[in-house]
């Protein structure tokens, strides 16, 4: 009798251990600071949202996350540093998934979106913003000027494959306009350049232009979207589709990216934090509302599926515009 009870107890204990083993394996406890490489200049869209997200993750992990700004080559330099780092889980990167997914097409970093674990936080919208001293009061006047003076209206962006450049290339493809591309090391420097009068316009993200728009240092002409954009403290920015009927652009998701090959418990732990805490983060919700972004946390397969339309659009616009070295369909990106 006693023997049966003993065997039953052993069996229950073994089952409990078997069930708890995977859970324990998902409890990664980093023992030193994590380096999070922002491959753009400080103050830009990636830098802003990554610092908010890192603060949330620090509380959950109980460890410091060091933001390392490593700009250059349209984000390729910092991204390659994260890709080449030891696969121990202590080096991550961040940015726009559509950039990460097109470096291979550009020939700058030999990596595809499937080489990374994606942890998305927000979706960003590009805005056509101009210096208030320019004569452009709406998107039609801006596009008409480009048609009248091909290659003379200057547009500041964070460089090839940046959100601003992607937006302007898409506008150029749809309308046939030619523009003068002026590049900077990040979205914030590009916006500041337009405020200073170095360039006529920028098509960087709303989150990067928000303060200057609210301060009347930039005039927003249109959201590069088929939906109007509400910006706290300013009001409604009309969609470009109001000027170009039928115009649409895929959502531009941002997030934190961890290279595949790191220990499984690192990935499982961050996934759990994302699902249980980041999806409810008041700090990220407040950031998105105040900067003109969309709160959109996702991870895993859902994140991979969500980002692919923008990668397809970006890769093919760059390739057909002569900016990419590798045909997207040869690296698994079919034409949309």
Coordinates of C-alpha atoms in Angstrom, one line a residue:
X1 CA 0.0 0.0 0.0
X2 CA 2.7 2.4 1.1
X3 CA 4.8 1.4 -1.9
X4 CA 1.9 2.3 -4.3
X5 CA 1.6 5.7 -2.7
X6 CA 5.3 6.2 -3.0
X7 CA 5.3 5.3 -6.7
X8 CA 2.4 7.6 -7.3
X9 CA 4.1 10.4 -5.6
X10 CA 7.3 9.8 -7.6
X11 CA 5.2 9.8 -10.8
X12 CA 3.4 13.1 -10.0
X13 CA 6.8 14.7 -9.1
X14 CA 8.3 13.5 -12.4
X15 CA 5.4 14.9 -14.3
X16 CA 5.6 18.2 -12.6
X17 CA 9.3 18.5 -13.4
X18 CA 8.6 17.6 -17.0
X19 CA 6.0 20.4 -17.2
X20 CA 8.1 23.0 -15.5
X21 CA 11.3 22.3 -17.4
X22 CA 10.3 24.3 -20.5
X23 CA 9.0 27.1 -18.4
X24 CA 12.3 27.3 -16.5
X25 CA 14.2 27.2 -19.8
X26 CA 12.3 30.4 -20.8
X27 CA 13.5 32.3 -17.8
X28 CA 16.6 33.9 -19.2
X29 CA 18.3 36.1 -16.6
X30 CA 21.0 38.3 -18.2
X31 CA 24.0 38.6 -16.0
X32 CA 25.5 41.7 -17.7
X33 CA 24.2 44.7 -19.7
X34 CA 22.7 44.1 -23.1
X35 CA 24.0 46.2 -26.1
X36 CA 21.1 47.4 -28.2
X37 CA 22.5 48.9 -31.4
X38 CA 20.5 51.7 -33.0
X39 CA 21.9 52.0 -36.5
X40 CA 20.8 55.6 -36.9
X41 CA 21.6 58.9 -35.3
X42 CA 20.3 59.9 -31.9
X43 CA 16.9 61.6 -31.8
X44 CA 15.4 59.9 -34.9
X45 CA 12.4 57.6 -35.1
X46 CA 14.4 54.4 -34.2
X47 CA 16.2 56.0 -31.4
X48 CA 13.1 57.5 -29.9
X49 CA 10.9 54.4 -29.8
X50 CA 13.8 52.1 -28.9
X51 CA 14.7 54.0 -25.8
X52 CA 11.1 53.9 -24.6
X53 CA 10.9 50.1 -25.3
X54 CA 14.3 49.4 -23.7
X55 CA 13.2 51.1 -20.5
X56 CA 10.2 48.7 -20.4
X57 CA 12.4 45.7 -21.0
X58 CA 14.9 46.7 -18.4
X59 CA 12.2 46.5 -15.8
X60 CA 11.1 43.1 -16.9
X61 CA 14.6 41.6 -17.3
X62 CA 16.2 43.3 -14.3
X63 CA 19.2 44.3 -16.4
X64 CA 20.6 47.4 -18.0
X65 CA 20.1 47.8 -21.8
X66 CA 22.8 50.1 -23.3
X67 CA 21.7 52.0 -26.4
X68 CA 24.6 52.3 -28.8
X69 CA 24.0 54.7 -31.7
X70 CA 26.0 53.4 -34.7
X71 CA 24.7 55.3 -37.8
X72 CA 26.0 55.0 -41.3
X73 CA 25.2 53.5 -44.7
X74 CA 21.5 53.8 -44.2
X75 CA 21.5 51.7 -41.1
X76 CA 23.7 48.9 -42.7
X77 CA 26.7 49.5 -40.5
X78 CA 25.0 49.0 -37.1
X79 CA 22.9 46.2 -38.4
X80 CA 25.9 44.3 -39.6
X81 CA 27.6 44.8 -36.2
X82 CA 24.6 43.1 -34.5
X83 CA 24.6 40.3 -37.1
X84 CA 28.3 39.7 -36.7
X85 CA 28.3 39.8 -32.9
X86 CA 28.6 36.7 -30.7
X87 CA 25.3 34.8 -30.7
X88 CA 25.1 34.9 -26.9
X89 CA 21.9 37.1 -26.7
X90 CA 23.7 40.2 -25.5
X91 CA 23.7 42.2 -28.8
X92 CA 20.5 43.3 -30.4
X93 CA 19.5 45.9 -33.0
X94 CA 16.5 48.0 -33.9
X95 CA 14.8 49.9 -36.7
X96 CA 12.3 49.6 -39.5
X97 CA 11.6 46.1 -40.6
X98 CA 11.3 47.2 -44.2
X99 CA 15.0 48.4 -44.0
X100 CA 16.2 45.2 -42.5
X101 CA 14.4 43.2 -45.2
X102 CA 16.0 45.0 -48.1
X103 CA 19.7 45.3 -47.2
X104 CA 20.3 42.1 -49.1
X105 CA 18.7 43.6 -52.2
X106 CA 20.8 46.7 -51.8
X107 CA 23.9 44.6 -51.5
X108 CA 24.9 46.3 -48.3
X109 CA 24.3 43.4 -45.7
X110 CA 23.9 39.8 -46.7
X111 CA 20.9 39.1 -44.5
X112 CA 17.2 38.5 -45.0
X113 CA 14.3 39.2 -42.7
X114 CA 14.0 35.5 -41.8
X115 CA 17.5 35.7 -40.2
X116 CA 16.0 37.7 -37.3
X117 CA 13.5 37.3 -34.5
X118 CA 11.2 40.4 -34.8
X119 CA 9.7 42.2 -31.8
X120 CA 7.6 45.0 -33.2
X121 CA 6.4 48.0 -31.2
X122 CA 4.9 50.7 -33.5
X123 CA 4.0 51.3 -37.1
X124 CA 5.1 54.7 -38.4
X125 CA 3.7 57.0 -41.1
X126 CA 5.7 59.2 -43.4
X127 CA 4.7 62.8 -43.8
X128 CA 5.5 65.4 -46.5
X129 CA 6.7 68.3 -44.5
X130 CA 8.1 71.5 -45.9
X131 CA 9.9 74.6 -44.6
X132 CA 7.1 77.2 -44.0
X133 CA 9.1 79.7 -46.2
X134 CA 8.6 77.6 -49.3
X135 CA 5.5 78.4 -51.4
X136 CA 3.9 74.9 -51.0
X137 CA 0.7 74.9 -49.1
X138 CA -0.6 71.5 -50.0
X139 CA 0.5 68.3 -51.7
X140 CA -0.7 69.3 -55.1
X141 CA 1.4 72.5 -55.2
X142 CA 4.4 70.5 -54.0
X143 CA 4.0 67.8 -56.8
X144 CA 3.2 70.5 -59.4
X145 CA 6.5 72.2 -58.6
X146 CA 8.4 69.0 -59.0
X147 CA 6.8 68.5 -62.4
X148 CA 7.6 72.0 -63.4
X149 CA 11.2 71.9 -62.2
X150 CA 12.4 68.3 -62.5
X151 CA 15.2 67.5 -60.1
X152 CA 15.3 70.9 -58.5
X153 CA 13.0 70.6 -55.5
X154 CA 15.2 69.2 -52.7
X155 CA 14.0 66.5 -50.3
X156 CA 16.0 65.6 -47.2
X157 CA 15.9 62.0 -46.0
X158 CA 18.0 59.7 -43.8
X159 CA 19.5 58.1 -46.9
X160 CA 18.8 55.3 -49.3
X161 CA 16.3 52.8 -48.0
X162 CA 15.3 55.1 -45.1
X163 CA 11.6 55.6 -44.5
X164 CA 11.8 59.1 -46.0
X165 CA 13.6 57.9 -49.1
X166 CA 11.2 55.0 -49.5
X167 CA 8.2 57.4 -49.4
X168 CA 9.7 59.8 -51.9
X169 CA 10.6 56.9 -54.3
X170 CA 7.1 55.6 -54.1
X171 CA 5.7 59.1 -54.8
X172 CA 8.1 59.4 -57.7
X173 CA 7.0 56.0 -59.1
X174 CA 3.3 56.9 -58.9
X175 CA 3.5 60.4 -60.2
X176 CA 6.7 60.4 -62.4
X177 CA 8.1 63.5 -60.6
X178 CA 11.9 63.9 -60.2
X179 CA 13.4 65.4 -57.1
X180 CA 16.8 66.3 -55.7
X181 CA 17.7 63.8 -53.0
X182 CA 19.7 65.2 -50.0
X183 CA 20.9 62.5 -47.5
X184 CA 21.7 62.8 -43.8
X185 CA 22.8 60.3 -41.1
X186 CA 19.3 60.0 -39.6
X187 CA 15.7 61.2 -39.7
X188 CA 16.3 63.9 -37.1
X189 CA 19.2 65.5 -38.9
X190 CA 17.1 65.5 -42.1
X191 CA 14.2 67.2 -40.4
X192 CA 16.5 69.8 -38.8
X193 CA 18.0 70.5 -42.2
X194 CA 14.6 71.4 -43.7
X195 CA 13.9 73.6 -40.7
X196 CA 17.2 75.4 -41.3
X197 CA 16.5 75.9 -44.9
X198 CA 19.1 73.5 -46.3
X199 CA 16.4 71.5 -48.1
X200 CA 12.9 72.3 -49.3
X201 CA 11.1 69.3 -47.8
X202 CA 11.4 66.0 -46.0
X203 CA 9.4 62.8 -46.2
X204 CA 10.6 61.4 -42.9
X205 CA 8.3 60.0 -40.3
X206 CA 5.6 61.9 -38.4
X207 CA 7.4 60.9 -35.1
X208 CA 10.5 62.8 -36.3
X209 CA 8.6 65.9 -37.5
X210 CA 6.0 66.1 -34.7
X211 CA 7.7 68.7 -32.5
X212 CA 8.6 70.9 -35.5
X213 CA 5.1 70.7 -36.8
X214 CA 3.6 71.6 -33.5
X215 CA 6.1 74.5 -33.2
X216 CA 5.2 75.7 -36.7
X217 CA 8.7 75.2 -37.9
X218 CA 7.5 72.7 -40.5
X219 CA 4.3 72.7 -42.6
X220 CA 2.8 69.2 -43.0
X221 CA 1.3 68.8 -46.5
X222 CA 0.1 65.2 -46.4
X223 CA 0.5 61.8 -44.7
X224 CA 2.0 59.3 -47.2
X225 CA -1.0 57.0 -46.8
X226 CA -4.6 56.5 -47.7
X227 CA -5.6 57.5 -44.2
X228 CA -5.5 60.8 -42.5
X229 CA -3.1 61.2 -39.5
X230 CA -4.1 62.6 -36.2
X231 CA -1.2 64.4 -34.5
X232 CA -1.6 65.4 -30.8
X233 CA -1.3 69.1 -30.4
X234 CA -1.7 69.8 -34.2
X235 CA -4.8 68.1 -35.6
X236 CA -5.4 66.2 -38.8
X237 CA -2.9 65.8 -41.6
X238 CA -4.7 64.8 -44.8
X239 CA -3.8 61.6 -46.6
X240 CA -1.8 61.8 -49.9
X241 CA -4.7 59.8 -51.5
X242 CA -6.7 62.9 -51.2
X243 CA -4.4 64.4 -53.9
X244 CA -3.6 61.1 -55.6
X245 CA -6.8 59.0 -55.7
X246 CA -6.0 55.3 -55.2
X247 CA -2.6 56.0 -53.5
X248 CA -1.8 53.5 -50.8
X249 CA 1.4 52.5 -48.8
X250 CA 2.0 49.5 -46.6
X251 CA 2.4 49.9 -42.8
X252 CA 6.0 50.7 -41.8
X253 CA 6.6 48.6 -38.7
X254 CA 9.5 49.3 -36.3
X255 CA 10.9 47.1 -33.5
X256 CA 13.8 45.4 -31.9
X257 CA 15.5 42.6 -33.8
X258 CA 17.5 39.7 -32.3
X259 CA 19.7 37.6 -34.7
X260 CA 18.8 34.0 -35.0
X261 CA 21.3 31.6 -33.5
X262 CA 21.1 33.0 -30.0
X263 CA 20.1 30.7 -27.1
X264 CA 16.5 29.6 -27.2
X265 CA 15.8 30.8 -23.7
X266 CA 16.7 34.4 -24.7
X267 CA 14.1 34.4 -27.5
X268 CA 11.4 32.7 -25.4
X269 CA 12.0 35.1 -22.5
X270 CA 11.7 38.2 -24.7
X271 CA 8.6 36.7 -26.5
X272 CA 6.9 36.2 -23.1
X273 CA 7.7 39.8 -22.0
X274 CA 6.4 41.1 -25.3
X275 CA 3.2 39.1 -25.1
X276 CA 2.5 39.8 -21.5
X277 CA 3.9 43.3 -20.9
X278 CA 4.8 45.2 -24.1
X279 CA 1.4 44.7 -25.6
X280 CA 0.0 46.5 -22.5
X281 CA 2.7 49.2 -22.2
X282 CA 1.2 52.6 -21.2
X283 CA 4.6 54.2 -22.0
X284 CA 4.6 53.0 -25.6
X285 CA 0.9 53.8 -26.0
X286 CA 1.6 57.4 -24.8
X287 CA 4.6 57.7 -27.1
X288 CA 2.6 56.6 -30.1
X289 CA -0.3 58.9 -29.4
X290 CA 1.9 62.0 -28.9
X291 CA 4.2 61.4 -31.9
X292 CA 1.7 60.3 -34.6
X293 CA 2.5 56.6 -34.6
X294 CA 0.3 53.5 -34.3
X295 CA 0.8 51.3 -31.2
X296 CA 1.3 47.8 -32.8
X297 CA 3.2 45.2 -30.7
X298 CA 3.7 41.9 -32.4
X299 CA 6.3 39.1 -32.4
X300 CA 6.9 35.6 -33.9
X301 CA 5.2 34.5 -37.1
X302 CA 2.6 37.3 -36.9
X303 CA 5.4 39.9 -37.0
X304 CA 7.1 38.2 -40.0
X305 CA 3.7 38.2 -41.9
X306 CA 2.9 41.8 -40.9
X307 CA 6.2 43.3 -42.2
X308 CA 6.5 41.5 -45.5
X309 CA 4.2 43.8 -47.6
X310 CA 6.4 46.8 -46.8
X311 CA 9.6 44.8 -47.5
X312 CA 8.2 43.7 -50.9
X313 CA 7.1 47.3 -51.8
X314 CA 10.4 48.8 -50.6
X315 CA 12.7 46.2 -52.3
X316 CA 10.9 46.5 -55.7
X317 CA 10.7 50.3 -55.7
X318 CA 14.4 50.5 -55.0
X319 CA 15.2 47.9 -57.6
X320 CA 13.1 49.4 -60.3
X321 CA 14.5 52.9 -59.4
X322 CA 18.0 51.6 -60.0
X323 CA 19.0 51.9 -56.3
X324 CA 19.3 48.1 -55.7
X325 CA 22.1 45.7 -56.9
X326 CA 20.2 42.4 -56.5
X327 CA 16.8 41.6 -58.0
X328 CA 14.4 41.0 -55.1
X329 CA 13.0 37.8 -56.6
X330 CA 16.4 36.1 -56.4
X331 CA 16.5 36.5 -52.6
X332 CA 12.9 35.4 -51.9
X333 CA 11.0 38.6 -52.3
X334 CA 8.5 38.2 -55.1
X335 CA 7.0 41.2 -56.9
X336 CA 3.9 42.4 -55.1

